[in-house]
Amino acid sequence: MHFPNLLNARDLGGYPTVDGAQTSWRSLVRADDLAQLTAEGVRALADYGVETVVDLRWPEEAALYPSPVPAALPQVRYQRISLLTHTEDEWRLRSRDVAKELWKCVVLEHVRIELRHVLSAIAAAPAGPLLFHCVAGKDRTGLIAALLLALADAEPQAIARDYAMSSANLRDAYLKRYAGADPQRIVEALRCPEEGAYNMLQFLADAGGVRAYLAQIGLKEHVIERLRGRLRS
């Protein structure tokens, strides 16, 4: 898939599942910041059939770089639901010194209300293609993607590879974009270790499985089933 100026967009269809099937195409798309889209990119979004956009950015991020979707694609259902905490500063205070390998587990443990809101919105959306994104499309977006893939019984290796893919997708463009910065710091910031995904899956297993975890954060069974149906039609 190609949305001009996006670096980290991909359909979550075609991933192998533990029972030998594949996840459904043209249902869920993960991406980086839609504010980067060119006019051609906005048209490509419409041509792909995207019906719903869930914007996971903080209010400060959305205010600084507004999404083009509401004005350019009024037919698309647009929701901004801040994942993590309500502001960037608040999250920084709560997540200092968290190793990337454990980041997802920290979020699953401490950001349950926000996760419930985001997942409920995805479950309640019309059945057509839904795109969710943050800024780089790797951490917040990667967490939601990993949860949905786990619920669809995607193979653990596929979930880990999807998470790690973001580093390669972003690296060259970010090194050019921030040419005056320390390249090692950029590379470290973009790191998405597969171990982080495996640790998240172990966290879910320790909670009784992904379904049990989603029930613990307050999702009803019919909502969980609707979420699973997104990738297992």
CSV table of C-alpha atoms in Angstrom, one decimal:
chain,number,residue,atom,x,y,z
A,1,MET,CA,0.0,0.0,0.0
A,2,HIS,CA,1.2,3.5,-0.8
A,3,PHE,CA,0.0,6.7,0.8
A,4,PRO,CA,2.4,9.4,-0.4
A,5,ASN,CA,4.5,10.9,2.4
A,6,LEU,CA,3.6,8.2,5.0
A,7,LEU,CA,6.5,6.1,6.0
A,8,ASN,CA,5.1,3.5,8.3
A,9,ALA,CA,1.6,2.4,6.9
A,10,ARG,CA,0.6,-1.1,6.4
A,11,ASP,CA,-2.5,-3.3,6.3
A,12,LEU,CA,-2.8,-5.9,9.1
A,13,GLY,CA,-4.2,-8.4,6.6
A,14,GLY,CA,-2.3,-11.5,5.5
A,15,TYR,CA,-0.6,-12.4,8.8
A,16,PRO,CA,-0.4,-16.1,9.5
A,17,THR,CA,-2.4,-17.4,12.5
A,18,VAL,CA,-1.7,-20.3,14.8
A,19,ASP,CA,-4.6,-22.3,13.3
A,20,GLY,CA,-3.2,-22.0,9.7
A,21,ALA,CA,-5.4,-19.2,8.5
A,22,GLN,CA,-4.6,-15.6,7.7
A,23,THR,CA,-5.8,-12.2,9.1
A,24,SER,CA,-8.3,-10.4,7.0
A,25,TRP,CA,-7.3,-7.7,4.5
A,26,ARG,CA,-8.7,-4.2,4.1
A,27,SER,CA,-10.1,-4.1,7.6
A,28,LEU,CA,-7.4,-2.6,9.9
A,29,VAL,CA,-4.6,-0.3,8.7
A,30,ARG,CA,-1.8,1.0,11.0
A,31,ALA,CA,0.0,4.2,10.1
A,32,ASP,CA,2.1,7.2,11.1
A,33,ASP,CA,0.9,10.8,11.2
A,34,LEU,CA,-1.7,11.6,8.6
A,35,ALA,CA,-0.7,15.3,8.8
A,36,GLN,CA,2.2,14.3,6.6
A,37,LEU,CA,-0.1,13.3,3.7
A,38,THR,CA,0.1,15.1,0.4
A,39,ALA,CA,-3.1,15.8,-1.6
A,40,GLU,CA,-2.2,12.7,-3.5
A,41,GLY,CA,-1.9,10.8,-0.2
A,42,VAL,CA,-5.3,12.0,0.9
A,43,ARG,CA,-6.8,10.7,-2.4
A,44,ALA,CA,-5.0,7.4,-1.9
A,45,LEU,CA,-6.6,7.1,1.5
A,46,ALA,CA,-10.0,7.6,0.0
A,47,ASP,CA,-9.3,5.2,-2.8
A,48,TYR,CA,-8.3,2.5,-0.4
A,49,GLY,CA,-11.8,2.8,1.1
A,50,VAL,CA,-10.8,4.0,4.6
A,51,GLU,CA,-14.1,4.7,6.4
A,52,THR,CA,-12.8,5.5,9.9
A,53,VAL,CA,-9.7,7.1,11.3
A,54,VAL,CA,-8.7,6.8,15.0
A,55,ASP,CA,-6.1,9.3,15.9
A,56,LEU,CA,-4.1,8.3,19.0
A,57,ARG,CA,-2.1,11.5,19.3
A,58,TRP,CA,-2.0,13.8,22.3
A,59,PRO,CA,-4.0,17.1,22.1
A,60,GLU,CA,-0.8,19.1,21.7
A,61,GLU,CA,0.4,16.9,18.8
A,62,ALA,CA,-3.0,17.2,17.0
A,63,ALA,CA,-3.1,21.0,17.5
A,64,LEU,CA,0.4,21.5,16.2
A,65,TYR,CA,-0.2,19.2,13.1
A,66,PRO,CA,-3.9,19.0,12.4
A,67,SER,CA,-5.2,15.9,10.6
A,68,PRO,CA,-6.3,16.7,7.0
A,69,VAL,CA,-9.1,14.1,7.2
A,70,PRO,CA,-12.0,16.1,8.7
A,71,ALA,CA,-11.7,18.8,6.1
A,72,ALA,CA,-10.6,16.8,3.0
A,73,LEU,CA,-12.6,13.7,3.6
A,74,PRO,CA,-15.8,14.6,5.4
A,75,GLN,CA,-17.3,11.2,4.6
A,76,VAL,CA,-14.6,9.5,6.8
A,77,ARG,CA,-15.5,9.1,10.4
A,78,TYR,CA,-12.7,10.7,12.4
A,79,GLN,CA,-12.0,10.2,16.2
A,80,ARG,CA,-9.1,11.5,18.2
A,81,ILE,CA,-8.6,9.5,21.4
A,82,SER,CA,-5.4,10.1,23.2
A,83,LEU,CA,-3.8,6.8,24.1
A,84,LEU,CA,-1.5,6.7,27.2
A,85,THR,CA,-2.3,9.7,29.3
A,86,HIS,CA,-4.0,12.9,28.5
A,87,THR,CA,-0.9,15.0,27.7
A,88,GLU,CA,2.6,14.4,26.5
A,89,ASP,CA,4.2,15.9,29.7
A,90,GLU,CA,2.0,13.7,31.9
A,91,TRP,CA,3.1,10.5,30.1
A,92,ARG,CA,6.8,11.5,30.2
A,93,LEU,CA,6.6,11.8,34.0
A,94,ARG,CA,5.0,8.3,34.2
A,95,SER,CA,7.3,6.5,31.7
A,96,ARG,CA,10.8,7.8,32.5
A,97,ASP,CA,13.5,5.2,32.4
A,98,VAL,CA,11.3,2.4,31.0
A,99,ALA,CA,13.3,0.1,28.8
A,100,LYS,CA,11.9,-0.4,25.3
A,101,GLU,CA,11.7,-4.1,25.8
A,102,LEU,CA,9.3,-3.5,28.7
A,103,TRP,CA,7.4,-0.5,27.4
A,104,LYS,CA,4.3,-2.3,26.2
A,105,CYS,CA,4.0,-4.1,29.5
A,106,VAL,CA,4.1,-0.9,31.4
A,107,VAL,CA,1.3,0.5,29.2
A,108,LEU,CA,-0.8,-2.6,29.6
A,109,GLU,CA,-0.5,-2.4,33.3
A,110,HIS,CA,-1.1,1.4,33.9
A,111,VAL,CA,-3.1,2.7,31.0
A,112,ARG,CA,-6.2,0.5,31.1
A,113,ILE,CA,-8.9,3.2,30.9
A,114,GLU,CA,-7.4,4.7,27.8
A,115,LEU,CA,-6.9,1.3,26.1
A,116,ARG,CA,-10.5,0.5,26.8
A,117,HIS,CA,-11.6,3.7,25.2
A,118,VAL,CA,-9.5,3.2,22.1
A,119,LEU,CA,-10.5,-0.5,21.6
A,120,SER,CA,-14.2,0.3,22.3
A,121,ALA,CA,-14.0,2.9,19.5
A,122,ILE,CA,-12.5,0.4,17.1
A,123,ALA,CA,-15.1,-2.2,17.9
A,124,ALA,CA,-18.0,0.3,17.5
A,125,ALA,CA,-16.8,1.6,14.1
A,126,PRO,CA,-18.5,0.6,10.9
A,127,ALA,CA,-17.2,-2.6,9.3
A,128,GLY,CA,-15.3,-0.8,6.5
A,129,PRO,CA,-11.5,-0.2,6.6
A,130,LEU,CA,-10.3,1.5,9.7
A,131,LEU,CA,-7.0,3.3,10.1
A,132,PHE,CA,-5.4,4.1,13.4
A,133,HIS,CA,-2.2,6.1,13.9
A,134,CYS,CA,-0.1,8.2,16.2
A,135,VAL,CA,3.0,10.2,15.1
A,136,ALA,CA,5.7,7.8,14.1
A,137,GLY,CA,3.2,4.9,14.1
A,138,LYS,CA,5.5,2.6,16.1
A,139,ASP,CA,4.7,2.7,19.9
A,140,ARG,CA,1.1,3.7,20.5
A,141,THR,CA,0.0,2.4,17.2
A,142,GLY,CA,2.2,-0.7,17.6
A,143,LEU,CA,0.7,-1.5,20.9
A,144,ILE,CA,-2.9,-1.4,19.5
A,145,ALA,CA,-1.8,-3.5,16.5
A,146,ALA,CA,-0.1,-6.1,18.6
A,147,LEU,CA,-3.2,-6.4,20.8
A,148,LEU,CA,-5.5,-6.8,17.8
A,149,LEU,CA,-3.2,-9.3,16.2
A,150,ALA,CA,-2.9,-11.3,19.4
A,151,LEU,CA,-6.7,-11.4,19.7
A,152,ALA,CA,-6.9,-12.7,16.1
A,153,ASP,CA,-4.5,-15.5,17.1
A,154,ALA,CA,-1.7,-14.3,14.8
A,155,GLU,CA,1.5,-16.2,15.2
A,156,PRO,CA,3.8,-14.7,17.8
A,157,GLN,CA,6.6,-14.3,15.3
A,158,ALA,CA,4.3,-12.4,13.0
A,159,ILE,CA,3.3,-10.0,15.8
A,160,ALA,CA,6.9,-9.5,16.7
A,161,ARG,CA,8.0,-8.9,13.1
A,162,ASP,CA,5.2,-6.4,12.6
A,163,TYR,CA,6.3,-4.4,15.7
A,164,ALA,CA,10.0,-4.4,14.7
A,165,MET,CA,9.2,-3.4,11.1
A,166,SER,CA,8.7,0.2,12.1
A,167,SER,CA,12.4,0.8,12.9
A,168,ALA,CA,13.4,0.0,9.3
A,169,ASN,CA,10.5,1.9,7.8
A,170,LEU,CA,11.4,5.1,9.6
A,171,ARG,CA,15.2,5.0,10.0
A,172,ASP,CA,16.5,6.6,6.8
A,173,ALA,CA,13.8,9.3,6.5
A,174,TYR,CA,14.2,10.3,10.2
A,175,LEU,CA,18.0,10.5,9.9
A,176,LYS,CA,17.5,12.9,7.0
A,177,ARG,CA,14.7,14.8,8.6
A,178,TYR,CA,16.7,15.4,11.8
A,179,ALA,CA,20.1,15.7,10.1
A,180,GLY,CA,21.4,18.1,12.8
A,181,ALA,CA,20.7,15.7,15.7
A,182,ASP,CA,22.8,12.9,17.1
A,183,PRO,CA,22.1,10.0,14.7
A,184,GLN,CA,22.7,7.4,17.5
A,185,ARG,CA,19.9,9.0,19.6
A,186,ILE,CA,17.6,8.9,16.6
A,187,VAL,CA,18.3,5.3,15.9
A,188,GLU,CA,17.8,4.4,19.6
A,189,ALA,CA,14.5,6.4,19.7
A,190,LEU,CA,13.3,4.4,16.7
A,191,ARG,CA,14.2,1.0,18.1
A,192,CYS,CA,11.3,-1.4,18.2
A,193,PRO,CA,12.9,-4.7,19.5
A,194,GLU,CA,11.0,-7.9,18.8
A,195,GLU,CA,11.7,-8.7,22.5
A,196,GLY,CA,9.2,-6.0,23.4
A,197,ALA,CA,6.4,-7.8,21.5
A,198,TYR,CA,7.3,-11.1,23.1
A,199,ASN,CA,7.3,-9.6,26.5
A,200,MET,CA,3.9,-8.1,25.9
A,201,LEU,CA,2.6,-11.6,24.8
A,202,GLN,CA,4.0,-13.1,28.0
A,203,PHE,CA,2.3,-10.3,30.0
A,204,LEU,CA,-1.0,-11.3,28.3
A,205,ALA,CA,-0.4,-15.0,29.0
A,206,ASP,CA,0.3,-14.3,32.6
A,207,ALA,CA,-3.0,-12.3,32.8
A,208,GLY,CA,-4.9,-15.4,31.5
A,209,GLY,CA,-4.7,-14.6,27.8
A,210,VAL,CA,-5.5,-11.7,25.6
A,211,ARG,CA,-9.3,-12.2,26.1
A,212,ALA,CA,-9.0,-12.3,29.8
A,213,TYR,CA,-6.9,-9.1,29.8
A,214,LEU,CA,-9.4,-7.3,27.7
A,215,ALA,CA,-12.2,-8.4,30.0
A,216,GLN,CA,-10.1,-7.1,33.0
A,217,ILE,CA,-9.8,-3.7,31.5
A,218,GLY,CA,-13.6,-3.5,31.1
A,219,LEU,CA,-14.5,-4.8,27.6
A,220,LYS,CA,-17.6,-6.9,27.3
A,221,GLU,CA,-17.6,-10.2,25.5
A,222,HIS,CA,-19.5,-8.9,22.5
A,223,VAL,CA,-17.0,-6.1,22.1
A,224,ILE,CA,-14.1,-8.5,22.3
A,225,GLU,CA,-15.8,-10.7,19.7
A,226,ARG,CA,-16.3,-7.7,17.4
A,227,LEU,CA,-12.7,-6.7,17.7
A,228,ARG,CA,-11.6,-10.2,16.9
A,229,GLY,CA,-13.9,-10.2,13.9
A,230,ARG,CA,-12.0,-7.3,12.4
A,231,LEU,CA,-9.2,-9.6,11.5
A,232,ARG,CA,-10.9,-13.0,11.5
A,233,SER,CA,-13.9,-12.6,9.2
